PDB file of N, CA, C and O in Angstrom:
ATOM      1  N   UNK A 157      -4.967  24.371   4.207  1.00 39.00           N
ATOM      2  CA  UNK A 157      -5.070  23.993   5.778  1.00 39.00           C
ATOM      3  C   UNK A 157      -4.268  24.437   7.155  1.00 39.00           C
ATOM      4  O   UNK A 157      -2.973  24.417   6.798  1.00 39.00           O
ATOM      5  N   UNK A 158      -5.129  24.536   7.892  1.00 47.00           N
ATOM      6  CA  UNK A 158      -4.315  25.396   8.973  1.00 47.00           C
ATOM      7  C   UNK A 158      -4.008  23.778   9.662  1.00 47.00           C
ATOM      8  O   UNK A 158      -4.585  23.308  10.507  1.00 47.00           O
ATOM      9  N   UNK A 159      -2.453  24.032  10.751  1.00 51.00           N
ATOM     10  CA  UNK A 159      -2.060  23.022  11.388  1.00 51.00           C
ATOM     11  C   UNK A 159      -2.353  23.054  12.953  1.00 51.00           C
ATOM     12  O   UNK A 159      -2.979  21.622  13.155  1.00 51.00           O
ATOM     13  N   UNK A 160      -3.259  24.039  13.163  1.00 47.00           N
ATOM     14  CA  UNK A 160      -3.513  23.888  14.368  1.00 47.00           C
ATOM     15  C   UNK A 160      -5.131  23.145  14.431  1.00 47.00           C
ATOM     16  O   UNK A 160      -5.935  23.808  15.516  1.00 47.00           O
ATOM     17  N   UNK A 161      -6.356  23.632  13.074  1.00 53.00           N
ATOM     18  CA  UNK A 161      -6.885  23.198  13.438  1.00 53.00           C
ATOM     19  C   UNK A 161      -7.495  21.878  13.647  1.00 53.00           C
ATOM     20  O   UNK A 161      -6.960  21.004  13.299  1.00 53.00           O
ATOM     21  N   UNK A 162      -8.792  21.468  14.284  1.00 53.00           N
ATOM     22  CA  UNK A 162      -8.659  20.654  14.675  1.00 53.00           C
ATOM     23  C   UNK A 162      -9.670  19.661  13.367  1.00 53.00           C
ATOM     24  O   UNK A 162     -10.229  20.108  12.531  1.00 53.00           O
ATOM     25  N   UNK A 163      -9.319  18.272  12.885  1.00 56.00           N
ATOM     26  CA  UNK A 163      -9.857  17.103  11.735  1.00 56.00           C
ATOM     27  C   UNK A 163     -11.325  17.267  12.057  1.00 56.00           C
ATOM     28  O   UNK A 163     -11.132  16.106  13.233  1.00 56.00           O
ATOM     29  N   UNK A 164     -11.944  17.032  11.248  1.00 57.00           N
ATOM     30  CA  UNK A 164     -13.630  15.896  11.234  1.00 57.00           C
ATOM     31  C   UNK A 164     -13.689  15.643  10.320  1.00 57.00           C
ATOM     32  O   UNK A 164     -14.668  15.693   9.549  1.00 57.00           O
ATOM     33  N   UNK A 165     -12.825  14.874   9.389  1.00 53.00           N
ATOM     34  CA  UNK A 165     -12.198  14.159   8.477  1.00 53.00           C
ATOM     35  C   UNK A 165     -13.478  12.834   8.419  1.00 53.00           C
ATOM     36  O   UNK A 165     -14.336  12.259   7.302  1.00 53.00           O
ATOM     37  N   UNK A 166     -13.728  12.170   9.383  1.00 53.00           N
ATOM     38  CA  UNK A 166     -14.030  10.776   9.476  1.00 53.00           C
ATOM     39  C   UNK A 166     -15.286  11.167  10.149  1.00 53.00           C
ATOM     40  O   UNK A 166     -15.954  11.470  11.279  1.00 53.00           O
ATOM     41  N   UNK A 167     -16.751  10.490   9.588  1.00 51.00           N
ATOM     42  CA  UNK A 167     -17.866  10.676   9.544  1.00 51.00           C
ATOM     43  C   UNK A 167     -18.315  10.016  11.071  1.00 51.00           C
ATOM     44  O   UNK A 167     -17.207   9.035  11.400  1.00 51.00           O
ATOM     45  N   UNK A 168     -19.329  10.419  11.652  1.00 51.00           N
ATOM     46  CA  UNK A 168     -19.598  10.010  12.540  1.00 51.00           C
ATOM     47  C   UNK A 168     -20.473   8.401  12.468  1.00 51.00           C
ATOM     48  O   UNK A 168     -20.326   7.688  13.751  1.00 51.00           O
ATOM     49  N   UNK A 169     -20.655   8.171  11.622  1.00 52.00           N
ATOM     50  CA  UNK A 169     -21.011   6.344  10.972  1.00 52.00           C
ATOM     51  C   UNK A 169     -19.925   5.842  10.993  1.00 52.00           C
ATOM     52  O   UNK A 169     -20.250   4.132  11.132  1.00 52.00           O
ATOM     53  N   UNK A 170     -18.871   6.024  10.573  1.00 65.00           N
ATOM     54  CA  UNK A 170     -17.625   5.330  10.901  1.00 65.00           C
ATOM     55  C   UNK A 170     -16.949   4.646  12.327  1.00 65.00           C
ATOM     56  O   UNK A 170     -17.302   5.462  13.132  1.00 65.00           O
ATOM     57  N   UNK A 171     -16.500   3.543  12.066  1.00 78.00           N
ATOM     58  CA  UNK A 171     -15.774   2.578  13.273  1.00 78.00           C
ATOM     59  C   UNK A 171     -14.902   3.893  13.664  1.00 78.00           C
ATOM     60  O   UNK A 171     -14.084   3.822  13.216  1.00 78.00           O
ATOM     61  N   UNK A 172     -15.360   3.584  15.068  1.00 82.00           N
ATOM     62  CA  UNK A 172     -14.255   4.232  15.804  1.00 82.00           C
ATOM     63  C   UNK A 172     -12.901   3.850  16.343  1.00 82.00           C
ATOM     64  O   UNK A 172     -11.983   4.114  16.975  1.00 82.00           O
ATOM     65  N   UNK A 173     -13.371   1.858  16.161  1.00 86.00           N
ATOM     66  CA  UNK A 173     -11.816   1.390  16.196  1.00 86.00           C
ATOM     67  C   UNK A 173     -10.653   1.271  15.079  1.00 86.00           C
ATOM     68  O   UNK A 173      -9.879   0.346  14.936  1.00 86.00           O
ATOM     69  N   UNK A 174     -11.250   1.934  13.844  1.00 90.00           N
ATOM     70  CA  UNK A 174     -10.863   1.898  12.497  1.00 90.00           C
ATOM     71  C   UNK A 174      -9.334   2.222  12.309  1.00 90.00           C
ATOM     72  O   UNK A 174      -9.226   3.544  13.254  1.00 90.00           O
ATOM     73  N   UNK A 175      -8.304   1.897  12.068  1.00 93.00           N
ATOM     74  CA  UNK A 175      -6.924   2.429  11.919  1.00 93.00           C
ATOM     75  C   UNK A 175      -7.006   4.175  11.292  1.00 93.00           C
ATOM     76  O   UNK A 175      -6.485   5.087  12.133  1.00 93.00           O
ATOM     77  N   UNK A 176      -7.783   4.476  10.544  1.00 92.00           N
ATOM     78  CA  UNK A 176      -8.070   5.739  10.278  1.00 92.00           C
ATOM     79  C   UNK A 176      -8.499   6.433  11.426  1.00 92.00           C
ATOM     80  O   UNK A 176      -7.949   7.664  11.840  1.00 92.00           O
ATOM     81  N   UNK A 177      -9.353   6.024  11.941  1.00 92.00           N
ATOM     82  CA  UNK A 177     -10.310   7.002  12.737  1.00 92.00           C
ATOM     83  C   UNK A 177      -9.201   7.321  14.051  1.00 92.00           C
ATOM     84  O   UNK A 177      -8.986   8.124  14.496  1.00 92.00           O
ATOM     85  N   UNK A 178      -8.127   6.036  14.697  1.00 94.00           N
ATOM     86  CA  UNK A 178      -7.690   6.326  15.141  1.00 94.00           C
ATOM     87  C   UNK A 178      -6.404   7.342  15.250  1.00 94.00           C
ATOM     88  O   UNK A 178      -5.586   8.143  16.024  1.00 94.00           O
ATOM     89  N   UNK A 179      -5.981   7.700  14.059  1.00 94.00           N
ATOM     90  CA  UNK A 179      -4.418   8.173  13.495  1.00 94.00           C
ATOM     91  C   UNK A 179      -5.194   9.423  13.684  1.00 94.00           C
ATOM     92  O   UNK A 179      -4.650  10.677  14.170  1.00 94.00           O
ATOM     93  N   UNK A 180      -6.474   9.830  12.843  1.00 93.00           N
ATOM     94  CA  UNK A 180      -7.350  11.079  13.275  1.00 93.00           C
ATOM     95  C   UNK A 180      -7.362  12.020  14.883  1.00 93.00           C
ATOM     96  O   UNK A 180      -6.571  12.867  15.046  1.00 93.00           O
ATOM     97  N   UNK A 181      -7.723  10.826  15.500  1.00 93.00           N
ATOM     98  CA  UNK A 181      -7.671  11.247  16.976  1.00 93.00           C
ATOM     99  C   UNK A 181      -5.897  11.283  17.114  1.00 93.00           C
ATOM    100  O   UNK A 181      -6.321  12.093  18.062  1.00 93.00           O
ATOM    101  N   UNK A 182      -5.582  10.642  16.980  1.00 95.00           N
ATOM    102  CA  UNK A 182      -4.032  11.187  17.553  1.00 95.00           C
ATOM    103  C   UNK A 182      -3.376  12.220  17.346  1.00 95.00           C
ATOM    104  O   UNK A 182      -2.627  12.866  17.733  1.00 95.00           O
ATOM    105  N   UNK A 183      -3.857  12.661  15.634  1.00 95.00           N
ATOM    106  CA  UNK A 183      -3.577  13.917  14.610  1.00 95.00           C
ATOM    107  C   UNK A 183      -3.663  14.938  15.369  1.00 95.00           C
ATOM    108  O   UNK A 183      -3.261  15.975  16.040  1.00 95.00           O
ATOM    109  N   UNK A 184      -5.481  14.943  16.258  1.00 94.00           N
ATOM    110  CA  UNK A 184      -5.728  16.036  16.650  1.00 94.00           C
ATOM    111  C   UNK A 184      -5.235  16.327  18.143  1.00 94.00           C
ATOM    112  O   UNK A 184      -5.112  17.342  18.715  1.00 94.00           O
ATOM    113  N   UNK A 185      -4.753  15.184  19.007  1.00 95.00           N
ATOM    114  CA  UNK A 185      -4.165  15.463  20.157  1.00 95.00           C
ATOM    115  C   UNK A 185      -2.874  15.690  20.446  1.00 95.00           C
ATOM    116  O   UNK A 185      -2.742  16.396  20.899  1.00 95.00           O
ATOM    117  N   UNK A 186      -2.215  15.359  18.684  1.00 96.00           N
ATOM    118  CA  UNK A 186      -0.758  15.964  19.145  1.00 96.00           C
ATOM    119  C   UNK A 186      -0.460  17.442  18.303  1.00 96.00           C
ATOM    120  O   UNK A 186       0.273  18.170  19.249  1.00 96.00           O
ATOM    121  N   UNK A 187      -1.630  18.254  17.421  1.00 94.00           N
ATOM    122  CA  UNK A 187      -1.839  19.221  17.351  1.00 94.00           C
ATOM    123  C   UNK A 187      -2.420  20.034  18.400  1.00 94.00           C
ATOM    124  O   UNK A 187      -1.634  21.241  19.267  1.00 94.00           O
ATOM    125  N   UNK A 188      -3.228  19.563  19.444  1.00 95.00           N
ATOM    126  CA  UNK A 188      -3.550  20.028  20.510  1.00 95.00           C
ATOM    127  C   UNK A 188      -2.307  20.391  21.723  1.00 95.00           C
ATOM    128  O   UNK A 188      -2.094  21.397  22.317  1.00 95.00           O
ATOM    129  N   UNK A 189      -1.124  19.108  21.962  1.00 96.00           N
ATOM    130  CA  UNK A 189      -0.528  19.788  22.526  1.00 96.00           C
ATOM    131  C   UNK A 189       0.565  20.171  21.896  1.00 96.00           C
ATOM    132  O   UNK A 189       1.553  20.755  23.183  1.00 96.00           O
ATOM    133  N   UNK A 190       1.111  20.459  20.997  1.00 96.00           N
ATOM    134  CA  UNK A 190       1.754  21.187  20.084  1.00 96.00           C
ATOM    135  C   UNK A 190       1.815  22.464  20.326  1.00 96.00           C
ATOM    136  O   UNK A 190       2.547  23.468  20.918  1.00 96.00           O
ATOM    137  N   UNK A 191      -0.020  22.643  20.325  1.00 95.00           N
ATOM    138  CA  UNK A 191       0.207  24.328  20.805  1.00 95.00           C
ATOM    139  C   UNK A 191       0.073  24.475  22.286  1.00 95.00           C
ATOM    140  O   UNK A 191       0.438  25.898  22.507  1.00 95.00           O
ATOM    141  N   UNK A 192       0.022  23.686  23.232  1.00 96.00           N
ATOM    142  CA  UNK A 192       0.469  23.575  24.369  1.00 96.00           C
ATOM    143  C   UNK A 192       1.112  23.650  24.951  1.00 96.00           C
ATOM    144  O   UNK A 192       1.559  25.009  25.777  1.00 96.00           O
ATOM    145  N   UNK A 193       2.414  23.269  24.235  1.00 96.00           N
ATOM    146  CA  UNK A 193       3.875  23.300  24.752  1.00 96.00           C
ATOM    147  C   UNK A 193       4.305  24.777  24.028  1.00 96.00           C
ATOM    148  O   UNK A 193       5.788  25.094  24.726  1.00 96.00           O
ATOM    149  N   UNK A 194       4.138  25.517  23.008  1.00 96.00           N
ATOM    150  CA  UNK A 194       4.299  26.664  22.801  1.00 96.00           C
ATOM    151  C   UNK A 194       4.667  27.584  23.589  1.00 96.00           C
ATOM    152  O   UNK A 194       5.390  28.478  23.438  1.00 96.00           O
ATOM    153  N   UNK A 195       3.556  27.410  24.949  1.00 96.00           N
ATOM    154  CA  UNK A 195       2.854  28.817  25.882  1.00 96.00           C
ATOM    155  C   UNK A 195       3.828  27.950  26.748  1.00 96.00           C
ATOM    156  O   UNK A 195       4.186  28.551  27.893  1.00 96.00           O
ATOM    157  N   UNK A 196       3.897  26.782  27.300  1.00 96.00           N
ATOM    158  CA  UNK A 196       4.664  26.047  28.198  1.00 96.00           C
ATOM    159  C   UNK A 196       5.669  25.396  27.964  1.00 96.00           C
ATOM    160  O   UNK A 196       5.433  24.036  27.660  1.00 96.00           O
ATOM    161  N   UNK A 197       6.624  25.534  27.786  1.00 95.00           N
ATOM    162  CA  UNK A 197       7.922  24.921  27.451  1.00 95.00           C
ATOM    163  C   UNK A 197       8.519  24.141  28.095  1.00 95.00           C
ATOM    164  O   UNK A 197       9.007  22.836  27.456  1.00 95.00           O
ATOM    165  N   UNK A 198       8.636  24.006  29.520  1.00 96.00           N
ATOM    166  CA  UNK A 198       8.882  23.255  30.510  1.00 96.00           C
ATOM    167  C   UNK A 198       8.009  22.349  30.963  1.00 96.00           C
ATOM    168  O   UNK A 198       8.522  21.695  32.069  1.00 96.00           O
ATOM    169  N   UNK A 199       6.566  22.438  30.214  1.00 96.00           N
ATOM    170  CA  UNK A 199       5.903  21.158  30.772  1.00 96.00           C
ATOM    171  C   UNK A 199       6.443  19.809  30.048  1.00 96.00           C
ATOM    172  O   UNK A 199       6.080  19.374  29.203  1.00 96.00           O
ATOM    173  N   UNK A 200       7.780  19.294  31.137  1.00 97.00           N
ATOM    174  CA  UNK A 200       8.374  18.017  30.560  1.00 97.00           C
ATOM    175  C   UNK A 200       7.175  16.389  30.697  1.00 97.00           C
ATOM    176  O   UNK A 200       7.291  15.954  29.296  1.00 97.00           O
ATOM    177  N   UNK A 201       6.162  16.728  31.646  1.00 97.00           N
ATOM    178  CA  UNK A 201       5.351  15.621  31.237  1.00 97.00           C
ATOM    179  C   UNK A 201       4.647  15.615  30.092  1.00 97.00           C
ATOM    180  O   UNK A 201       4.334  14.173  29.461  1.00 97.00           O
ATOM    181  N   UNK A 202       4.455  16.588  29.447  1.00 96.00           N
ATOM    182  CA  UNK A 202       2.852  17.132  28.235  1.00 96.00           C
ATOM    183  C   UNK A 202       4.439  16.916  27.167  1.00 96.00           C
ATOM    184  O   UNK A 202       3.860  15.663  26.051  1.00 96.00           O
ATOM    185  N   UNK A 203       5.353  16.812  27.226  1.00 96.00           N
ATOM    186  CA  UNK A 203       6.795  16.499  25.929  1.00 96.00           C
ATOM    187  C   UNK A 203       6.475  15.175  26.130  1.00 96.00           C
ATOM    188  O   UNK A 203       6.403  14.720  25.272  1.00 96.00           O
ATOM    189  N   UNK A 204       6.464  14.238  27.191  1.00 97.00           N
ATOM    190  CA  UNK A 204       6.787  12.874  27.107  1.00 97.00           C
ATOM    191  C   UNK A 204       5.288  12.329  26.592  1.00 97.00           C
ATOM    192  O   UNK A 204       5.508  11.385  25.955  1.00 97.00           O
ATOM    193  N   UNK A 205       3.944  12.796  27.340  1.00 96.00           N
ATOM    194  CA  UNK A 205       2.901  12.555  26.138  1.00 96.00           C
ATOM    195  C   UNK A 205       2.668  12.434  25.016  1.00 96.00           C
ATOM    196  O   UNK A 205       2.404  11.447  24.173  1.00 96.00           O
ATOM    197  N   UNK A 206       3.731  13.894  24.476  1.00 97.00           N
ATOM    198  CA  UNK A 206       3.439  13.848  22.959  1.00 97.00           C
ATOM    199  C   UNK A 206       4.135  12.983  22.329  1.00 97.00           C
ATOM    200  O   UNK A 206       3.677  12.398  20.906  1.00 97.00           O
ATOM    201  N   UNK A 207       5.546  12.943  22.755  1.00 97.00           N
ATOM    202  CA  UNK A 207       6.345  11.558  22.412  1.00 97.00           C
ATOM    203  C   UNK A 207       5.798  10.289  21.986  1.00 97.00           C
ATOM    204  O   UNK A 207       6.103   9.403  21.191  1.00 97.00           O
ATOM    205  N   UNK A 208       5.487  10.372  23.197  1.00 97.00           N
ATOM    206  CA  UNK A 208       4.658   8.863  23.266  1.00 97.00           C
ATOM    207  C   UNK A 208       3.239   8.497  22.315  1.00 97.00           C
ATOM    208  O   UNK A 208       3.668   7.328  21.221  1.00 97.00           O
ATOM    209  N   UNK A 209       2.454   9.441  21.968  1.00 97.00           N
ATOM    210  CA  UNK A 209       1.116   9.756  21.269  1.00 97.00           C
ATOM    211  C   UNK A 209       1.803   9.801  19.790  1.00 97.00           C
ATOM    212  O   UNK A 209       1.518   9.223  18.761  1.00 97.00           O
ATOM    213  N   UNK A 210       3.339  10.550  19.417  1.00 96.00           N
ATOM    214  CA  UNK A 210       3.552  10.412  18.202  1.00 96.00           C
ATOM    215  C   UNK A 210       4.420   9.104  18.050  1.00 96.00           C
ATOM    216  O   UNK A 210       3.977   8.529  16.627  1.00 96.00           O
ATOM    217  N   UNK A 211       4.703   7.773  18.845  1.00 96.00           N
ATOM    218  CA  UNK A 211       4.964   6.917  18.408  1.00 96.00           C
ATOM    219  C   UNK A 211       4.004   6.290  18.099  1.00 96.00           C
ATOM    220  O   UNK A 211       4.122   5.420  17.040  1.00 96.00           O
ATOM    221  N   UNK A 212       2.715   5.898  18.899  1.00 97.00           N
ATOM    222  CA  UNK A 212       1.881   5.631  18.328  1.00 97.00           C
ATOM    223  C   UNK A 212       1.105   5.377  17.164  1.00 97.00           C
ATOM    224  O   UNK A 212       0.903   4.822  16.295  1.00 97.00           O
ATOM    225  N   UNK A 213       1.439   6.861  16.858  1.00 96.00           N
ATOM    226  CA  UNK A 213       0.549   7.180  15.602  1.00 96.00           C
ATOM    227  C   UNK A 213       1.391   6.679  14.510  1.00 96.00           C
ATOM    228  O   UNK A 213       0.726   6.477  12.842  1.00 96.00           O
ATOM    229  N   UNK A 214       3.283   7.008  14.489  1.00 95.00           N
ATOM    230  CA  UNK A 214       3.675   6.258  13.667  1.00 95.00           C
ATOM    231  C   UNK A 214       3.200   4.960  13.490  1.00 95.00           C
ATOM    232  O   UNK A 214       3.629   4.171  12.389  1.00 95.00           O
ATOM    233  N   UNK A 215       3.393   4.274  14.390  1.00 96.00           N
ATOM    234  CA  UNK A 215       3.336   2.594  14.400  1.00 96.00           C
ATOM    235  C   UNK A 215       1.760   2.504  13.638  1.00 96.00           C
ATOM    236  O   UNK A 215       1.965   1.169  12.831  1.00 96.00           O
ATOM    237  N   UNK A 216       1.175   3.132  13.888  1.00 96.00           N
ATOM    238  CA  UNK A 216       0.151   3.132  12.846  1.00 96.00           C
ATOM    239  C   UNK A 216      -0.198   3.211  11.732  1.00 96.00           C
ATOM    240  O   UNK A 216      -0.512   2.225  11.026  1.00 96.00           O
ATOM    241  N   UNK A 217       0.436   3.873  11.477  1.00 95.00           N
ATOM    242  CA  UNK A 217       1.071   4.549  10.133  1.00 95.00           C
ATOM    243  C   UNK A 217       1.651   3.055   9.624  1.00 95.00           C
ATOM    244  O   UNK A 217       1.440   3.211   8.164  1.00 95.00           O
ATOM    245  N   UNK A 218       2.457   2.990   9.789  1.00 95.00           N
ATOM    246  CA  UNK A 218       3.285   2.053   8.982  1.00 95.00           C
ATOM    247  C   UNK A 218       2.610   0.822   9.170  1.00 95.00           C
ATOM    248  O   UNK A 218       2.913  -0.056   8.089  1.00 95.00           O
ATOM    249  N   UNK A 219       1.662   0.421   9.978  1.00 96.00           N
ATOM    250  CA  UNK A 219       0.769  -0.762   9.651  1.00 96.00           C
ATOM    251  C   UNK A 219      -0.025  -0.912   8.798  1.00 96.00           C
ATOM    252  O   UNK A 219      -0.553  -1.213   7.891  1.00 96.00           O
ATOM    253  N   UNK A 220      -0.505   0.484   8.183  1.00 95.00           N
ATOM    254  CA  UNK A 220      -1.632   0.815   7.511  1.00 95.00           C
ATOM    255  C   UNK A 220      -0.887   0.742   6.087  1.00 95.00           C
ATOM    256  O   UNK A 220      -1.394   0.487   5.294  1.00 95.00           O
ATOM    257  N   UNK A 221       0.392   1.198   5.912  1.00 94.00           N
ATOM    258  CA  UNK A 221       1.188   1.445   4.876  1.00 94.00           C
ATOM    259  C   UNK A 221       1.398  -0.063   4.411  1.00 94.00           C
ATOM    260  O   UNK A 221       1.669  -0.155   2.970  1.00 94.00           O
ATOM    261  N   UNK A 222       1.861  -0.816   5.369  1.00 95.00           N
ATOM    262  CA  UNK A 222       2.313  -2.060   4.949  1.00 95.00           C
ATOM    263  C   UNK A 222       0.348  -2.951   4.213  1.00 95.00           C
ATOM    264  O   UNK A 222       0.604  -4.160   3.636  1.00 95.00           O
ATOM    265  N   UNK A 223      -0.390  -2.684   5.396  1.00 95.00           N
ATOM    266  CA  UNK A 223      -1.357  -3.475   4.763  1.00 95.00           C
ATOM    267  C   UNK A 223      -2.600  -2.710   3.531  1.00 95.00           C
ATOM    268  O   UNK A 223      -2.941  -3.488   2.571  1.00 95.00           O
ATOM    269  N   UNK A 224      -2.169  -1.692   3.487  1.00 94.00           N
ATOM    270  CA  UNK A 224      -3.301  -1.144   2.241  1.00 94.00           C
ATOM    271  C   UNK A 224      -2.688   0.950   2.048  1.00 94.00           C
ATOM    272  O   UNK A 224      -3.465   1.113   2.530  1.00 94.00           O
ATOM    273  N   UNK A 225      -1.981   0.383   0.840  1.00 94.00           N
ATOM    274  CA  UNK A 225      -1.209   1.480   0.342  1.00 94.00           C
ATOM    275  C   UNK A 225      -2.178   2.509   0.127  1.00 94.00           C
ATOM    276  O   UNK A 225      -1.764   3.838   0.109  1.00 94.00           O
ATOM    277  N   UNK A 226      -2.856   2.468  -0.605  1.00 94.00           N
ATOM    278  CA  UNK A 226      -4.122   3.096  -1.203  1.00 94.00           C
ATOM    279  C   UNK A 226      -4.526   4.444   0.454  1.00 94.00           C
ATOM    280  O   UNK A 226      -4.678   5.351   0.257  1.00 94.00           O
ATOM    281  N   UNK A 227      -5.397   3.214   1.507  1.00 94.00           N
ATOM    282  CA  UNK A 227      -6.034   4.000   2.320  1.00 94.00           C
ATOM    283  C   UNK A 227      -5.092   4.685   3.330  1.00 94.00           C
ATOM    284  O   UNK A 227      -4.959   5.750   3.638  1.00 94.00           O
ATOM    285  N   UNK A 228      -3.502   4.292   3.075  1.00 94.00           N
ATOM    286  CA  UNK A 228      -2.941   4.865   3.728  1.00 94.00           C
ATOM    287  C   UNK A 228      -2.129   6.296   3.158  1.00 94.00           C
ATOM    288  O   UNK A 228      -2.440   7.375   3.860  1.00 94.00           O
ATOM    289  N   UNK A 229      -2.258   6.259   1.930  1.00 94.00           N
ATOM    290  CA  UNK A 229      -1.915   7.842   1.213  1.00 94.00           C
ATOM    291  C   UNK A 229      -3.332   8.540   1.041  1.00 94.00           C
ATOM    292  O   UNK A 229      -2.684   9.653   1.296  1.00 94.00           O
ATOM    293  N   UNK A 230      -4.490   8.410   0.896  1.00 93.00           N
ATOM    294  CA  UNK A 230      -5.686   8.638   1.552  1.00 93.00           C
ATOM    295  C   UNK A 230      -5.855   9.679   3.039  1.00 93.00           C
ATOM    296  O   UNK A 230      -5.628  10.723   3.292  1.00 93.00           O
ATOM    297  N   UNK A 231      -5.552   8.925   3.929  1.00 93.00           N
ATOM    298  CA  UNK A 231      -5.136   9.326   5.346  1.00 93.00           C
ATOM    299  C   UNK A 231      -3.661  10.456   5.131  1.00 93.00           C
ATOM    300  O   UNK A 231      -4.309  11.686   5.919  1.00 93.00           O
ATOM    301  N   UNK A 232      -2.965  10.174   4.499  1.00 93.00           N
ATOM    302  CA  UNK A 232      -1.654  11.479   4.719  1.00 93.00           C
ATOM    303  C   UNK A 232      -2.058  12.458   4.114  1.00 93.00           C
ATOM    304  O   UNK A 232      -1.920  13.651   4.589  1.00 93.00           O
ATOM    305  N   UNK A 233      -2.634  12.416   2.794  1.00 93.00           N
ATOM    306  CA  UNK A 233      -3.033  13.802   2.398  1.00 93.00           C
ATOM    307  C   UNK A 233      -4.347  14.607   2.701  1.00 93.00           C
ATOM    308  O   UNK A 233      -4.241  15.681   2.849  1.00 93.00           O
ATOM    309  N   UNK A 234      -5.184  13.740   3.343  1.00 92.00           N
ATOM    310  CA  UNK A 234      -6.256  14.537   4.417  1.00 92.00           C
ATOM    311  C   UNK A 234      -5.944  15.200   5.820  1.00 92.00           C
ATOM    312  O   UNK A 234      -6.121  16.234   5.731  1.00 92.00           O
ATOM    313  N   UNK A 235      -4.988  14.316   6.589  1.00 91.00           N
ATOM    314  CA  UNK A 235      -4.214  15.157   7.260  1.00 91.00           C
ATOM    315  C   UNK A 235      -3.046  16.505   7.154  1.00 91.00           C
ATOM    316  O   UNK A 235      -3.270  16.809   7.941  1.00 91.00           O
ATOM    317  N   UNK A 236      -1.877  16.245   5.669  1.00 89.00           N
ATOM    318  CA  UNK A 236      -1.827  16.698   5.839  1.00 89.00           C
ATOM    319  C   UNK A 236      -0.128  16.682   6.540  1.00 89.00           C
ATOM    320  O   UNK A 236       0.536  17.378   7.005  1.00 89.00           O
ATOM    321  N   UNK A 237       0.057  15.395   6.482  1.00 90.00           N
ATOM    322  CA  UNK A 237       1.155  15.065   7.078  1.00 90.00           C
ATOM    323  C   UNK A 237       2.492  14.903   6.633  1.00 90.00           C
ATOM    324  O   UNK A 237       2.069  13.877   5.395  1.00 90.00           O
ATOM    325  N   UNK A 238       3.448  14.178   6.870  1.00 86.00           N
ATOM    326  CA  UNK A 238       4.621  13.865   6.035  1.00 86.00           C
ATOM    327  C   UNK A 238       4.592  12.558   5.843  1.00 86.00           C
ATOM    328  O   UNK A 238       3.823  11.701   6.828  1.00 86.00           O
ATOM    329  N   UNK A 239       4.964  11.991   4.858  1.00 80.00           N
ATOM    330  CA  UNK A 239       4.660  10.500   4.457  1.00 80.00           C
ATOM    331  C   UNK A 239       6.210   9.420   5.070  1.00 80.00           C
ATOM    332  O   UNK A 239       7.355  10.729   5.011  1.00 80.00           O
ATOM    333  N   UNK A 240       5.589   8.927   5.857  1.00 71.00           N
ATOM    334  CA  UNK A 240       7.064   8.299   6.551  1.00 71.00           C
ATOM    335  C   UNK A 240       8.339   7.574   5.703  1.00 71.00           C
ATOM    336  O   UNK A 240       7.858   6.910   4.770  1.00 71.00           O
ATOM    337  N   UNK A 241       9.743   8.056   6.054  1.00 70.00           N
ATOM    338  CA  UNK A 241      10.556   7.064   5.535  1.00 70.00           C
ATOM    339  C   UNK A 241      10.245   5.534   5.268  1.00 70.00           C
ATOM    340  O   UNK A 241      11.329   5.160   5.188  1.00 70.00           O
ATOM    341  N   UNK A 242       9.779   5.412   6.398  1.00 64.00           N
ATOM    342  CA  UNK A 242      10.346   3.806   7.490  1.00 64.00           C
ATOM    343  C   UNK A 242       8.907   3.209   7.396  1.00 64.00           C
ATOM    344  O   UNK A 242       7.775   3.748   7.645  1.00 64.00           O
ATOM    345  N   UNK A 243       8.862   2.396   6.321  1.00 56.00           N
ATOM    346  CA  UNK A 243       7.430   1.373   6.299  1.00 56.00           C
ATOM    347  C   UNK A 243       7.548   0.013   6.272  1.00 56.00           C
ATOM    348  O   UNK A 243       8.847  -0.707   6.361  1.00 56.00           O
TER     349      UNK A 243
END
């Protein structure tokens, strides 16, 4: 899987408020901001936004890991992101 590609794992019929959808949405934003920051290294406002989104995604991932470990593993493998050491 290419890291810069945007993910459309969740179907259109799925609940947009679900934890999985929010994690996929944050991952798309993170990848978009990361590719932006490769060209604009001194864009400190975008760096701050990236750190905030990373924190939000980390909190959602830890919540999902506590509530349902199977769904957490599924999301981690679909998005090709590392598993959190803090849960």
